[in-house]
Short mmCIF file of N, CA and C in Angstrom, two decimals:
data_model
loop_
_atom_site.label_atom_id
_atom_site.label_comp_id
_atom_site.label_asym_id
_atom_site.label_seq_id
_atom_site.Cartn_x
_atom_site.Cartn_y
_atom_site.Cartn_z
N GLY A 1 107.61 103.68 123.25
CA GLY A 1 106.58 105.21 123.80
C GLY A 1 107.71 105.88 123.23
N LYS A 2 109.27 105.51 123.14
CA LYS A 2 110.00 106.94 122.85
C LYS A 2 110.57 106.53 121.42
N TRP A 3 110.63 107.82 121.93
CA TRP A 3 111.24 108.83 119.87
C TRP A 3 112.97 107.95 120.30
N TYR A 4 113.26 107.54 119.02
CA TYR A 4 114.55 106.97 118.79
C TYR A 4 115.07 107.39 117.43
N ARG A 5 116.51 108.79 117.76
CA ARG A 5 116.83 109.20 117.23
C ARG A 5 117.71 108.73 115.65
N CYS A 6 116.95 108.14 114.83
CA CYS A 6 117.75 106.89 113.55
C CYS A 6 118.75 108.04 112.75
N GLY A 7 118.52 108.75 112.65
CA GLY A 7 119.67 109.61 111.12
C GLY A 7 120.82 110.05 112.68
N ASP A 8 120.42 110.29 113.79
CA ASP A 8 122.44 109.63 114.90
C ASP A 8 122.74 108.61 115.26
N ALA A 9 121.75 107.38 115.49
CA ALA A 9 121.99 107.00 115.17
C ALA A 9 123.50 105.92 114.54
N ALA A 10 122.14 106.05 112.35
CA ALA A 10 122.86 106.15 112.19
C ALA A 10 124.71 106.32 111.75
N THR A 11 124.10 107.20 111.91
CA THR A 11 125.98 108.53 111.73
C THR A 11 126.57 107.80 112.17
N ASP A 12 126.50 107.68 113.55
CA ASP A 12 127.48 106.77 114.84
C ASP A 12 127.54 105.35 113.90
N ALA A 13 126.67 104.62 113.31
CA ALA A 13 127.64 103.34 113.40
C ALA A 13 128.65 103.73 111.92
N LEU A 14 127.83 104.74 111.24
CA LEU A 14 128.68 104.45 109.64
C LEU A 14 129.76 105.15 110.06
N ARG A 15 129.87 106.37 110.82
CA ARG A 15 131.05 106.81 111.20
C ARG A 15 132.54 105.95 111.98
N LYS A 16 131.87 104.71 112.62
CA LYS A 16 132.72 103.75 113.95
C LYS A 16 132.65 102.48 112.91
N GLN A 17 131.95 102.11 111.30
CA GLN A 17 132.49 101.15 110.18
C GLN A 17 133.81 101.95 109.35
N ILE A 18 133.97 103.37 109.11
CA ILE A 18 134.52 104.20 108.49
C ILE A 18 135.76 104.10 109.33
N THR A 19 136.72 103.54 107.94
CA THR A 19 138.23 103.01 109.42
C THR A 19 139.37 103.38 108.01
N GLU A 20 138.94 103.20 106.71
CA GLU A 20 139.84 103.49 106.01
C GLU A 20 138.84 104.93 104.44
N PRO A 21 140.24 104.62 103.54
CA PRO A 21 139.19 105.81 102.24
C PRO A 21 138.06 104.89 102.31
N VAL A 22 136.56 105.82 101.05
CA VAL A 22 134.97 105.57 101.83
C VAL A 22 136.01 105.73 99.88
N ARG A 23 135.51 104.69 98.31
CA ARG A 23 134.85 104.38 96.88
C ARG A 23 133.94 104.31 96.94
N CYS A 24 133.44 105.33 95.68
CA CYS A 24 132.04 105.47 96.00
C CYS A 24 132.55 105.57 94.47
N SER A 25 130.63 104.36 93.76
CA SER A 25 131.32 104.05 91.49
C SER A 25 129.13 104.47 91.78
N PRO A 26 129.77 105.98 90.44
CA PRO A 26 127.37 105.52 90.37
C PRO A 26 126.82 104.42 89.91
N VAL A 27 125.30 104.94 90.52
CA VAL A 27 124.92 103.27 90.02
C VAL A 27 124.12 103.79 88.71
N GLU A 28 123.12 102.85 88.53
CA GLU A 28 122.72 102.93 87.13
C GLU A 28 120.83 104.38 88.44
N GLY A 29 121.00 104.79 86.97
CA GLY A 29 119.61 106.06 88.01
C GLY A 29 119.71 106.46 88.38
N SER A 30 121.51 106.61 88.58
CA SER A 30 122.00 108.45 88.83
C SER A 30 121.55 109.79 87.45
N THR A 31 121.32 111.46 88.15
CA THR A 31 121.46 111.96 87.27
C THR A 31 121.67 113.10 88.19
N PRO A 32 122.06 114.11 86.73
CA PRO A 32 123.02 114.95 88.30
C PRO A 32 122.15 115.89 88.93
N ASP A 33 120.76 116.02 89.30
CA ASP A 33 120.33 116.06 90.89
C ASP A 33 120.50 115.06 91.24
N ARG A 34 120.41 113.76 91.39
CA ARG A 34 120.26 112.79 92.18
C ARG A 34 121.31 111.72 92.07
N VAL A 35 122.47 111.84 92.83
CA VAL A 35 123.30 110.80 92.15
C VAL A 35 123.56 109.69 93.51
N MET A 36 122.94 108.77 92.74
CA MET A 36 123.45 107.36 93.14
C MET A 36 124.79 106.69 93.16
N ALA A 37 125.55 105.90 94.02
CA ALA A 37 126.52 105.45 94.79
C ALA A 37 126.66 104.07 94.88
N LYS A 38 127.17 103.52 94.42
CA LYS A 38 127.63 102.68 96.01
C LYS A 38 129.28 102.55 96.38
N CYS A 39 129.50 102.77 98.31
CA CYS A 39 130.59 103.01 98.21
C CYS A 39 131.02 101.61 99.45
N THR A 40 132.34 101.20 99.37
CA THR A 40 132.33 100.22 100.10
C THR A 40 133.89 101.32 100.81
N VAL A 41 134.20 100.53 101.96
CA VAL A 41 135.21 100.75 103.30
C VAL A 41 136.53 99.00 102.36
N GLY A 42 137.04 99.11 101.85
CA GLY A 42 138.24 97.85 102.06
C GLY A 42 136.74 96.59 100.79
N TYR A 43 136.19 95.82 101.51
CA TYR A 43 135.72 94.75 101.30
C TYR A 43 134.09 95.24 101.24
N ILE A 44 134.45 95.89 102.13
CA ILE A 44 132.32 96.06 103.09
C ILE A 44 131.89 97.47 101.79
N GLU A 45 130.60 96.86 101.21
CA GLU A 45 129.47 97.75 100.56
C GLU A 45 129.12 98.08 101.64
N LEU A 46 129.60 99.39 101.81
CA LEU A 46 128.38 100.47 102.86
C LEU A 46 127.03 100.27 102.65
N ASN A 47 126.75 100.47 101.70
CA ASN A 47 124.70 101.01 101.40
C ASN A 47 124.36 99.48 102.07
N ALA A 48 124.86 98.55 100.99
CA ALA A 48 124.24 97.22 102.14
C ALA A 48 124.67 96.75 103.07
N TRP A 49 125.46 96.87 103.14
CA TRP A 49 125.50 97.34 105.25
C TRP A 49 124.58 98.18 105.94
N MET A 50 124.70 99.92 106.40
CA MET A 50 123.53 100.51 106.53
C MET A 50 122.59 99.76 106.66
N VAL A 51 121.39 99.16 105.69
CA VAL A 51 120.55 98.13 105.11
C VAL A 51 120.45 96.88 106.12
N THR A 52 121.85 96.46 106.05
CA THR A 52 121.48 95.56 106.90
C THR A 52 121.30 95.25 108.95
N ARG A 53 122.00 96.63 108.23
CA ARG A 53 121.81 96.48 109.91
C ARG A 53 120.78 97.84 110.06
N GLY A 54 119.95 97.45 109.66
CA GLY A 54 118.42 98.45 109.70
C GLY A 54 118.51 99.78 109.94
N TYR A 55 119.41 100.93 109.51
CA TYR A 55 119.94 102.10 109.31
C TYR A 55 119.80 102.52 107.99
N ALA A 56 118.72 102.20 106.71
CA ALA A 56 119.12 102.42 106.07
C ALA A 56 117.94 101.47 105.31
N VAL A 57 117.21 102.17 104.27
CA VAL A 57 116.24 102.08 103.51
C VAL A 57 116.07 101.22 102.55
N ALA A 58 115.60 100.55 102.05
CA ALA A 58 116.00 100.82 100.78
C ALA A 58 115.02 101.33 99.18
N ASP A 59 115.70 101.48 98.81
CA ASP A 59 115.19 103.18 97.17
C ASP A 59 114.29 102.19 96.59
N ARG A 60 114.10 101.88 97.16
CA ARG A 60 112.10 101.04 96.23
C ARG A 60 112.36 101.26 94.22
N LYS A 61 112.59 102.57 94.48
CA LYS A 61 111.68 103.72 92.65
C LYS A 61 113.43 103.62 91.21
N ASN A 62 113.81 103.30 92.65
CA ASN A 62 115.26 103.19 90.60
C ASN A 62 116.86 103.12 92.05
N TYR A 63 116.84 101.90 92.38
CA TYR A 63 117.46 100.65 92.95
C TYR A 63 117.14 99.79 94.25
N ARG A 64 116.54 98.08 93.56
CA ARG A 64 115.39 97.93 94.07
C ARG A 64 116.34 96.34 95.40
N ASP A 65 117.90 96.48 94.96
CA ASP A 65 118.83 95.26 94.61
C ASP A 65 118.32 95.49 96.67
N TYR A 66 118.22 96.39 97.52
CA TYR A 66 118.50 95.73 98.24
C TYR A 66 117.10 95.11 100.21
N LEU A 67 116.66 95.19 98.84
CA LEU A 67 115.06 94.60 99.74
C LEU A 67 115.44 93.46 100.14
N ALA A 68 115.89 92.91 100.27
CA ALA A 68 115.71 91.64 100.91
C ALA A 68 116.83 91.72 101.92
N LYS A 69 117.38 92.95 101.83
CA LYS A 69 118.26 92.81 102.77
C LYS A 69 117.44 93.58 103.78
N GLU A 70 117.11 94.68 103.35
CA GLU A 70 115.88 95.21 104.21
C GLU A 70 114.91 94.45 104.53
N ALA A 71 114.62 93.50 104.35
CA ALA A 71 113.47 92.45 104.92
C ALA A 71 113.79 92.06 106.27
N LYS A 72 114.77 91.57 105.96
CA LYS A 72 115.85 90.77 106.60
C LYS A 72 115.99 91.15 108.36
N ALA A 73 116.19 92.79 108.09
CA ALA A 73 116.69 93.09 109.14
C ALA A 73 115.34 93.87 109.48
N ARG A 74 114.24 94.04 109.42
CA ARG A 74 112.88 94.50 110.07
C ARG A 74 112.38 93.22 110.58
N ARG A 75 112.73 91.66 110.09
CA ARG A 75 112.34 90.34 110.84
C ARG A 75 113.89 90.17 112.06
N ALA A 76 114.48 90.39 112.16
CA ALA A 76 115.08 90.73 113.22
C ALA A 76 115.63 91.46 114.06
N LEU A 77 114.13 92.84 113.47
CA LEU A 77 113.68 94.40 114.55
C LEU A 77 115.27 94.89 114.83
N ARG A 78 115.91 94.97 113.80
CA ARG A 78 117.65 96.10 113.77
C ARG A 78 117.49 97.32 113.05
N GLY A 79 118.37 98.22 114.22
CA GLY A 79 118.32 99.59 114.06
C GLY A 79 116.39 100.18 113.97
N VAL A 80 116.17 101.16 112.83
CA VAL A 80 114.57 101.38 113.32
C VAL A 80 113.36 100.37 112.84
N TRP A 81 113.96 99.60 112.97
CA TRP A 81 112.83 98.07 113.07
C TRP A 81 112.78 97.30 113.76
N HIS A 82 113.17 98.39 114.98
CA HIS A 82 113.09 97.66 116.32
C HIS A 82 111.83 98.58 117.11
N GLY A 83 111.06 99.12 116.18
CA GLY A 83 109.63 100.31 117.13
C GLY A 83 109.13 101.16 115.81
N ARG A 84 108.57 101.26 115.94
CA ARG A 84 107.37 101.59 114.97
C ARG A 84 107.91 102.80 114.30
N PHE A 85 108.37 102.67 112.66
CA PHE A 85 108.56 103.26 111.60
C PHE A 85 108.46 104.40 110.73
N GLU A 86 107.95 104.46 109.98
CA GLU A 86 107.18 105.07 108.75
C GLU A 86 107.89 105.77 107.66
N TYR A 87 108.85 104.98 106.73
CA TYR A 87 109.22 105.48 105.43
C TYR A 87 109.47 106.88 105.23
N PRO A 88 111.04 107.11 104.29
CA PRO A 88 110.89 108.64 104.95
C PRO A 88 109.70 109.43 104.06
N TRP A 89 109.11 108.14 102.15
CA TRP A 89 108.41 109.44 101.16
C TRP A 89 106.92 108.53 102.33
N ASP A 90 106.89 108.02 103.28
CA ASP A 90 105.61 108.01 103.81
C ASP A 90 104.81 109.18 104.18
N TRP A 91 106.50 110.07 105.47
CA TRP A 91 106.25 110.66 106.44
C TRP A 91 106.25 112.60 105.14
N ARG A 92 107.38 112.84 104.04
CA ARG A 92 107.40 113.59 103.35
C ARG A 92 105.70 113.59 102.81
N LYS A 93 104.55 112.79 102.29
CA LYS A 93 103.71 112.61 101.81
C LYS A 93 102.65 112.98 102.63
N ALA A 94 102.49 112.70 103.94
CA ALA A 94 101.55 113.07 105.18
C ALA A 94 101.65 114.42 104.86
N ARG A 95 102.95 114.98 105.28
CA ARG A 95 103.04 116.64 105.68
C ARG A 95 103.24 118.08 104.69
N ARG A 96 102.22 117.24 102.97
CA ARG A 96 102.65 118.01 102.53
C ARG A 96 101.16 118.87 101.64
#
């Protein structure tokens, strides 16, 4: 029944994970209005790391590679999945 500041938790976790320069490369589906990239620190792909730990969700529309990782995080009740969670696109749709 308590609010969970998932954005703050994700930001804190990401800051702790980044211990050296981040390298990013654009992925298919990027547009000038919406740049998408895979980012790594050393050998760790940050995008996958965030989804696996429940700090981010998979992009179902443009980039579906992380759906299995999201499902695994959900089953393990990691991050946002340890309580009630509303996908951002559902939240925005309900408030328009």
